[in-house]
Amino acid sequence: MLIPGGVSSPVRAIAPYPFYTRSASGPHLRTVDGDELIDCCMAYGPLMLGHAHPVIKAAILDQLERGWLYGTPAPLEPAFASLVTGDHPGMDMIRFVSSGSEATMAAIRLARGFTGNKEIIKVEGGFHGAHDGVLVKAGSGATTLGIPDSAGVLPEVAARTRQVPYNDLEALEVTLSRNRDVAAFILEPVMGNIGPILPKPGYLAGVREITRAHDVLLIFDEVITGYRLGIGGAQVHYGVRPDLSTLGKIIGGGLPIGAFGGRREIMEMVAPAGPVYNAGTFSGNPLSLSAGVAMVKWLHQNRGIYRTLEGKTREVAEATEGVRCGSAVTLGSMFKFFFRDYPPENYIEAKECDTAAFRIFWDKMLKRGIFLPPSQFETNFLSAAHSEKEVDTICTAYRACLS
Ligand SMILES: *Cc1c(COP(=O)(O)O)cnc(C)c1O
C-alpha cells in the first residue's frame, strides 16, 4: 500500500475497502466499477450545489485563463471579504486561509494573543480540524485537564484544552468560574461532525451571555453551518453574535479554503496589522476565491433553496416515521437517522447509538445506490442538485433498509 490506510483522510476508510470514484456530477458519484450512486455525503459538506455545478465550473475556468496563483493581493480578496463579512454580523474583518483546520488553529491563537490567556474550552465530541490543540479525547469531563486524542500530541498542549458537554450551560459556567486563564470557548453552534445535534432553545444565547460575563471570547466554528443553515450561518439563524467565527467548506465552492473573522479590534491583532502571526502560500488564492464568490452569489440569488432543501430533508425524515430502531433529525439540508430511541443532545448520548445496526443499514443503502457518509457520527447532506426524483429514491431506500 502506498497511502496509510489507503485513504487521504481517515473518515473515507470503509472496511474492508472503500469504492473509488471516477467522476461526479450533480447529485451523483460514478464509481470505477461503473455504479452510479446518489451522494448524501457531498464531500462532507462543501458541495451545497452538488458536484461540478456549471456556475462554479465556469467561474473556475474563467479564473484559470487569468492564472491560478499570484502571490500578490488581487481584487477578488476585498470583493469576497466584503460579501462574506456582509453576510455575518460577527465579522467586521476576515482573513482567508486554505482549510477549516487552519482557520480554527488561527482563531485559537488569535484568541490567546488578544486575551493573554492560555486555556481554551471546547465542546466534548466537537470537531475543529486536525491540529494539536483540538485533538483532545472526549469523555475526559469538564473539570479534568484534556488528554491527547492522538499519538504525537503533547500532553501539556492537550492539558490547555478543557471540555464541556454540549447543551449544558451549567458545566460551562462552572468551568469558567473555576478557571481564570481561559482565552476562548470554541464550539460548532450545531454539532455537525457527530450529528446533527441541535442546540436546545436558549443554549447559544446562554453561551453568549456566560462567555461575555467571564470576559472569554466566543468562537463559532461555522465550517459546516456557514451558508449551510442559510446566508449568515448559525449566527444569523439563531441570532447570536460570536466574537470570532471560522468558515470553510461551502465558501470554497468545492475548492480548498478556510477563513476566520470577527470583531475589528480582535482581527487588527493579526499580522501584519498586529502581533498574532498567520500566513500561507495558498491563502486567498484566486482559484478558491473565484469558486467561493460564484457559490455565495448563487446562494444570494437563489435564497429559496434553503426552504426547498428543508422540505426535502423533512420528506426523508417522514419516510422514517414509525420506524422503531431509531430517530431522525433534520436541520435545513442536514439530516441523520440515529440508531437510538431519541435524538442525542450531546456526545455521550450520541455514543449510545447502535453502530453495528448502522453499519448493516449503511451497507444496504449502498447496495440500493445511496451513498451515506460511512459513519453513524457524520451528518448527511442534500444539495441543490438533489431533485424530487433523487429524494423519492432516498425515501424509498430508507423505508426499505430500516424495516
Ligand atoms: C470540516 C471541519 C473542520 C476542518 O476543516 P478542514 O477544511 O477539513 O480542515 C473544522 N471544523 C468543522 C466544524 C468542520 O466541520
Coordinates of C-alpha atoms and ligand atoms in Angstrom, one line a residue:
M1 CA 0.0 0.0 0.0
L2 CA 1.3 3.4 -0.9
I3 CA -1.0 5.5 1.3
P4 CA -1.6 5.0 5.0
G5 CA -4.8 3.0 5.3
G6 CA -5.4 3.6 1.6
V7 CA -7.1 6.9 2.2
S8 CA -6.0 10.6 2.3
S9 CA -8.3 11.3 5.3
P10 CA -9.4 8.7 7.8
V11 CA -13.2 9.1 7.5
R12 CA -13.0 7.8 4.0
A13 CA -11.9 4.4 5.0
I14 CA -14.6 1.8 4.8
A15 CA -13.9 -1.8 5.8
P16 CA -12.8 -4.0 4.0
Y17 CA -12.0 -1.3 1.4
P18 CA -13.8 1.8 0.0
F19 CA -15.1 2.2 -3.5
Y20 CA -13.2 4.5 -5.8
T21 CA -14.9 7.4 -7.7
R22 CA -14.2 8.0 -11.3
S23 CA -16.4 11.1 -11.8
A24 CA -19.2 13.1 -10.2
S25 CA -21.9 15.5 -11.4
G26 CA -25.0 16.9 -9.8
P27 CA -26.2 14.5 -7.0
H28 CA -24.2 11.5 -8.4
L29 CA -20.9 9.8 -7.9
R30 CA -19.8 7.4 -10.6
T31 CA -17.5 4.6 -9.3
V32 CA -14.7 3.0 -11.2
D33 CA -16.8 -0.2 -11.1
G34 CA -19.5 1.5 -13.1
D35 CA -22.1 2.1 -10.4
E36 CA -24.0 5.4 -10.2
L37 CA -24.7 6.4 -6.6
I38 CA -26.9 9.2 -5.2
D39 CA -24.4 11.1 -2.9
C40 CA -25.7 12.1 0.5
C41 CA -22.2 12.9 1.8
M42 CA -21.3 15.7 -0.6
A43 CA -17.7 15.6 0.3
Y44 CA -18.7 16.1 4.0
G45 CA -20.4 19.4 3.3
P46 CA -18.7 21.8 0.8
L47 CA -20.9 20.8 -2.2
M48 CA -24.0 22.9 -1.5
L49 CA -24.9 23.0 -5.2
G50 CA -23.9 19.4 -5.9
H51 CA -21.0 18.1 -7.9
A52 CA -19.5 20.0 -10.9
H53 CA -22.1 22.7 -10.8
P54 CA -21.9 24.7 -14.1
V55 CA -21.9 28.1 -12.5
I56 CA -18.9 27.2 -10.3
K57 CA -17.2 25.4 -13.1
A58 CA -17.5 28.5 -15.3
A59 CA -16.0 30.7 -12.5
I60 CA -13.1 28.3 -12.1
L61 CA -12.5 28.1 -15.9
D62 CA -12.6 31.8 -16.2
Q63 CA -10.1 32.2 -13.4
L64 CA -7.8 29.6 -14.9
E65 CA -7.5 31.7 -18.0
R66 CA -6.1 34.5 -15.9
G67 CA -3.7 32.4 -13.8
W68 CA -4.4 30.5 -10.6
L69 CA -1.9 31.7 -8.1
Y70 CA -0.5 35.2 -7.9
G71 CA 1.4 35.6 -4.6
T72 CA 0.2 39.2 -4.6
P73 CA -3.1 40.8 -3.5
A74 CA -5.9 40.7 -6.0
P75 CA -9.2 42.4 -6.3
L76 CA -11.0 39.1 -5.6
E77 CA -9.9 39.3 -1.9
P78 CA -11.6 42.5 -0.9
A79 CA -14.6 41.6 -3.1
F80 CA -15.1 38.2 -1.4
A81 CA -14.3 39.7 2.0
S82 CA -17.0 42.2 1.5
L83 CA -19.5 39.6 0.5
V84 CA -18.7 37.2 3.4
T85 CA -18.4 39.8 6.2
G86 CA -21.6 41.5 4.9
D87 CA -23.4 38.2 5.5
H88 CA -22.0 37.6 9.0
P89 CA -22.9 40.0 11.8
G90 CA -20.0 38.7 13.9
M91 CA -17.4 39.5 11.2
D92 CA -16.1 43.0 10.7
M93 CA -12.9 41.7 9.2
I94 CA -11.8 38.4 7.7
R95 CA -8.6 36.5 6.8
F96 CA -8.7 33.7 4.1
V97 CA -6.7 30.6 4.7
S98 CA -6.7 27.2 2.9
S99 CA -8.7 24.8 5.2
G100 CA -11.0 24.8 8.1
S101 CA -8.3 23.3 10.3
E102 CA -6.1 26.3 9.6
A103 CA -9.0 28.6 10.4
T104 CA -9.7 27.2 13.8
M105 CA -5.9 27.0 14.6
A106 CA -5.5 30.7 13.7
A107 CA -8.7 31.7 15.6
I108 CA -7.5 30.0 18.7
R109 CA -4.0 31.6 18.5
L110 CA -5.7 34.9 17.9
A111 CA -7.9 34.5 21.0
R112 CA -4.9 33.8 23.1
G113 CA -3.0 36.7 21.6
F114 CA -5.9 39.1 22.2
T115 CA -6.8 38.0 25.8
G116 CA -3.3 37.0 27.0
N117 CA -4.9 33.8 28.5
K118 CA -3.7 30.3 27.8
E119 CA -6.5 27.8 28.0
I120 CA -9.4 27.1 25.7
I121 CA -12.7 25.3 26.3
K122 CA -14.3 23.2 23.6
V123 CA -17.4 21.0 23.5
E124 CA -16.9 17.3 24.1
G125 CA -17.0 15.5 20.8
G126 CA -16.9 18.8 18.9
F127 CA -14.6 18.7 15.8
H128 CA -12.5 21.6 14.8
G129 CA -9.9 20.0 12.4
A130 CA -6.8 18.0 12.9
H131 CA -4.4 20.2 14.9
D132 CA -2.9 19.6 18.3
G133 CA -4.9 22.0 20.5
V134 CA -8.3 20.4 19.5
L135 CA -7.3 16.8 19.3
V136 CA -8.4 16.1 22.9
K137 CA -10.0 12.9 24.0
A138 CA -13.7 13.1 24.6
G139 CA -15.0 11.7 27.8
S140 CA -12.4 13.5 29.9
G141 CA -15.0 15.7 31.5
A142 CA -15.3 19.3 32.4
T143 CA -13.1 19.6 35.5
T144 CA -10.1 17.4 34.4
L145 CA -7.4 18.6 32.1
G146 CA -7.6 17.4 28.5
I147 CA -5.7 14.4 27.4
P148 CA -4.4 13.9 23.8
D149 CA -6.7 12.0 21.4
S150 CA -3.8 11.3 19.0
A151 CA -0.3 9.9 19.5
G152 CA 2.2 12.8 18.9
V153 CA 0.1 15.4 20.6
L154 CA 1.9 16.7 23.7
P155 CA 0.0 16.1 26.9
E156 CA 1.0 19.6 28.0
V157 CA -0.7 21.0 24.9
A158 CA -3.9 19.0 25.3
A159 CA -4.0 19.9 29.0
R160 CA -4.7 23.5 27.9
T161 CA -7.9 22.4 26.4
R162 CA -10.9 21.8 28.7
Q163 CA -14.1 20.3 27.6
V164 CA -17.8 20.7 28.5
P165 CA -20.8 18.8 27.3
Y166 CA -22.9 20.4 24.5
N167 CA -26.2 21.8 25.6
D168 CA -25.0 22.2 29.2
L169 CA -24.8 25.8 30.3
E170 CA -24.1 24.9 33.9
A171 CA -21.0 23.0 33.0
L172 CA -19.7 26.0 31.1
E173 CA -20.5 28.4 33.9
V174 CA -18.8 26.1 36.5
T175 CA -15.7 25.6 34.3
L176 CA -15.3 29.3 33.7
S177 CA -15.8 30.3 37.3
R178 CA -13.1 27.9 38.3
N179 CA -10.6 28.8 35.7
R180 CA -9.4 32.4 35.2
D181 CA -6.9 31.6 32.4
V182 CA -9.4 30.9 29.6
A183 CA -8.9 32.7 26.2
A184 CA -11.9 31.3 24.3
F185 CA -14.8 28.9 24.2
I186 CA -14.9 27.3 20.7
L187 CA -17.9 25.3 19.5
E188 CA -19.8 24.2 16.5
P189 CA -23.1 26.1 17.1
V190 CA -24.8 23.0 15.7
M191 CA -22.8 19.9 16.2
G192 CA -22.2 18.8 12.6
N193 CA -19.5 16.2 13.0
I194 CA -21.4 13.9 15.3
G195 CA -24.9 14.8 14.2
P196 CA -26.5 17.0 13.5
I197 CA -27.0 17.6 17.2
L198 CA -29.2 20.6 17.7
P199 CA -28.8 23.4 20.3
K200 CA -31.6 23.3 22.9
P201 CA -33.7 26.5 22.8
G202 CA -31.7 29.3 24.6
Y203 CA -28.4 27.3 24.6
L204 CA -26.5 29.5 22.2
A205 CA -27.8 32.7 23.7
G206 CA -26.8 31.4 27.1
V207 CA -23.3 30.6 25.9
R208 CA -23.0 34.2 24.6
E209 CA -24.1 35.6 28.0
I210 CA -21.8 33.4 30.1
T211 CA -18.7 33.9 27.9
R212 CA -19.3 37.7 27.9
A213 CA -19.7 37.7 31.7
H214 CA -16.4 35.9 32.1
D215 CA -14.6 38.0 29.5
V216 CA -13.8 35.0 27.4
L217 CA -14.0 35.1 23.6
L218 CA -16.8 33.1 21.9
I219 CA -15.7 31.4 18.7
F220 CA -18.4 29.9 16.5
D221 CA -16.8 27.2 14.3
E222 CA -19.2 27.6 11.3
V223 CA -17.1 25.5 8.9
I224 CA -20.2 23.3 8.3
T225 CA -23.0 25.7 9.2
G226 CA -21.7 28.7 7.3
Y227 CA -24.0 29.1 4.2
R228 CA -25.5 25.7 5.1
L229 CA -28.1 26.9 7.6
G230 CA -28.7 29.9 5.4
I231 CA -27.0 33.1 4.5
G232 CA -25.1 34.1 7.6
G233 CA -24.9 30.6 9.0
A234 CA -25.9 29.8 12.6
Q235 CA -25.1 33.3 13.9
V236 CA -28.0 34.6 11.8
H237 CA -30.2 31.5 12.1
Y238 CA -30.1 31.7 15.9
G239 CA -29.4 35.4 16.3
V240 CA -26.3 35.1 18.4
R241 CA -23.2 37.1 17.6
P242 CA -19.8 35.4 18.3
D243 CA -16.5 37.4 18.8
L244 CA -14.8 35.2 16.2
S245 CA -16.1 32.9 13.5
T246 CA -14.4 30.3 11.4
L247 CA -15.6 29.3 7.9
G248 CA -14.6 26.7 5.3
K249 CA -16.2 24.0 3.2
I250 CA -19.1 25.8 1.3
I251 CA -17.3 29.1 1.0
G252 CA -14.7 27.5 -1.4
G253 CA -17.4 26.2 -3.8
G254 CA -15.6 22.8 -3.5
L255 CA -12.1 24.1 -3.7
P256 CA -9.8 24.2 -0.6
I257 CA -10.5 27.1 1.7
G258 CA -10.9 28.3 5.2
A259 CA -11.5 31.7 6.8
F260 CA -11.6 33.3 10.2
G261 CA -13.0 36.7 11.1
G262 CA -14.6 38.7 13.8
R263 CA -14.7 41.9 15.7
R264 CA -12.4 44.6 14.3
E265 CA -10.4 45.2 17.5
I266 CA -9.5 41.5 17.6
M267 CA -8.8 41.0 13.9
E268 CA -6.5 44.0 13.9
M269 CA -4.2 41.9 16.1
V270 CA -3.5 39.6 13.0
A271 CA -0.1 40.1 11.2
P272 CA 1.0 42.3 9.6
A273 CA -1.6 44.6 11.2
G274 CA -0.8 43.2 14.7
P275 CA 1.4 40.7 16.6
V276 CA -0.5 37.4 16.0
Y277 CA 1.2 35.6 13.2
N278 CA -0.8 34.0 10.4
A279 CA 0.4 33.2 6.9
G280 CA 0.0 30.8 3.9
T281 CA 1.3 30.4 0.4
F282 CA -2.2 29.5 -0.8
S283 CA -4.1 31.8 1.5
G284 CA -6.7 33.8 -0.5
N285 CA -5.7 32.0 -3.8
P286 CA -7.7 33.3 -6.7
L287 CA -9.0 29.9 -7.8
S288 CA -10.6 29.1 -4.4
L289 CA -11.9 32.6 -4.1
S290 CA -13.4 32.7 -7.6
A291 CA -15.3 29.5 -6.9
G292 CA -16.3 30.9 -3.5
V293 CA -17.6 34.1 -5.0
A294 CA -19.6 32.1 -7.5
M295 CA -21.1 29.9 -4.8
V296 CA -22.0 32.8 -2.5
K297 CA -23.5 34.9 -5.3
W298 CA -25.6 31.9 -6.4
L299 CA -26.9 31.4 -2.9
H300 CA -27.8 35.2 -2.7
Q301 CA -29.7 34.9 -6.0
N302 CA -31.4 31.7 -5.0
R303 CA -32.3 32.1 -1.3
G304 CA -35.4 29.9 -1.8
I305 CA -33.0 26.9 -2.0
Y306 CA -32.8 26.8 1.8
R307 CA -36.6 26.4 2.2
T308 CA -36.7 23.9 -0.6
L309 CA -33.9 21.8 0.9
E310 CA -35.5 21.9 4.3
G311 CA -38.7 20.5 2.8
K312 CA -36.6 17.7 1.2
T313 CA -34.8 16.6 4.3
R314 CA -38.2 16.6 6.1
E315 CA -39.5 14.2 3.5
V316 CA -36.6 11.9 4.2
A317 CA -37.4 12.1 8.0
E318 CA -41.0 11.4 7.4
A319 CA -40.0 8.3 5.4
T320 CA -38.5 7.0 8.7
E321 CA -41.6 7.8 10.8
G322 CA -42.9 4.8 12.7
V323 CA -39.5 3.0 12.4
R324 CA -38.7 1.7 15.9
C325 CA -34.9 1.2 15.7
G326 CA -34.1 4.9 15.9
S327 CA -35.0 8.5 15.3
A328 CA -34.4 11.1 12.5
V329 CA -33.0 14.7 13.0
T330 CA -33.1 17.3 10.3
L331 CA -32.0 20.9 10.2
G332 CA -32.2 22.7 6.8
S333 CA -30.3 20.5 4.3
M334 CA -28.6 18.5 7.1
F335 CA -30.2 15.2 8.2
K336 CA -29.4 12.0 10.1
F337 CA -31.0 8.8 11.2
F338 CA -29.7 7.9 14.7
F339 CA -29.9 4.3 15.9
R340 CA -31.2 5.5 19.3
D341 CA -34.7 6.0 20.8
Y342 CA -34.4 9.8 20.9
P343 CA -32.1 12.2 19.0
P344 CA -28.9 12.7 21.1
E345 CA -28.4 16.1 22.8
N346 CA -24.6 15.7 23.4
Y347 CA -21.6 13.5 22.7
I348 CA -22.2 10.9 25.4
E349 CA -25.8 10.3 24.2
A350 CA -24.6 10.1 20.6
K351 CA -22.2 7.4 21.6
E352 CA -25.1 5.3 22.8
C353 CA -26.2 4.8 19.2
D354 CA -26.2 1.2 17.9
T355 CA -23.2 1.5 15.5
A356 CA -23.5 -2.2 14.5
A357 CA -27.1 -1.6 13.3
F358 CA -25.9 1.5 11.5
R359 CA -23.2 -0.5 9.6
I360 CA -25.8 -3.1 8.4
F361 CA -28.1 -0.3 7.3
W362 CA -25.3 1.6 5.6
D363 CA -24.4 -1.5 3.5
K364 CA -28.0 -2.0 2.5
M365 CA -28.3 1.7 1.4
L366 CA -25.1 1.4 -0.7
K367 CA -26.5 -1.7 -2.4
R368 CA -29.6 0.3 -3.3
G369 CA -27.4 3.1 -4.8
I370 CA -27.4 5.6 -1.9
F371 CA -24.0 6.7 -0.6
L372 CA -24.3 7.9 3.0
P373 CA -21.2 9.1 5.0
P374 CA -19.8 5.8 6.3
S375 CA -20.3 6.7 10.0
Q376 CA -23.2 6.9 12.4
F377 CA -21.5 10.1 13.5
E378 CA -21.3 12.1 10.3
T379 CA -24.1 14.4 9.1
N380 CA -25.8 13.6 5.8
F381 CA -26.3 16.4 3.3
L382 CA -28.6 17.2 0.5
S383 CA -27.6 19.7 -2.2
A384 CA -29.4 22.0 -4.7
A385 CA -28.7 19.2 -7.2
H386 CA -30.9 16.7 -5.4
S387 CA -34.2 16.8 -7.3
E388 CA -37.5 15.4 -6.2
K389 CA -36.6 12.2 -8.1
E390 CA -33.5 11.5 -6.1
V391 CA -35.3 12.4 -2.8
D392 CA -38.0 9.9 -3.7
T393 CA -35.4 7.3 -4.3
I394 CA -33.7 8.1 -1.0
C395 CA -37.0 7.9 0.9
T396 CA -37.9 4.6 -0.6
A397 CA -34.4 3.3 0.3
Y398 CA -34.7 4.5 3.9
R399 CA -38.1 2.8 4.2
A400 CA -36.8 -0.5 2.7
C401 CA -33.5 -0.6 4.6
L402 CA -34.9 0.3 8.0
S403 CA -37.7 -2.1 8.0
Ligands
LIG1 C1 -14.5 20.1 8.4 C2 -14.4 20.9 9.6 C3 -13.2 21.5 10.1 C4 -11.9 21.2 9.3 O1 -11.9 21.7 8.1 P1 -10.8 21.2 7.0 O2 -11.1 22.0 5.8 O3 -11.2 19.7 6.8 O4 -9.5 21.4 7.6 C5 -13.2 22.3 11.2 N1 -14.4 22.5 11.8 C6 -15.5 21.9 11.5 C7 -16.8 22.2 12.3 C8 -15.6 21.1 10.4 O5 -16.8 20.5 10.0

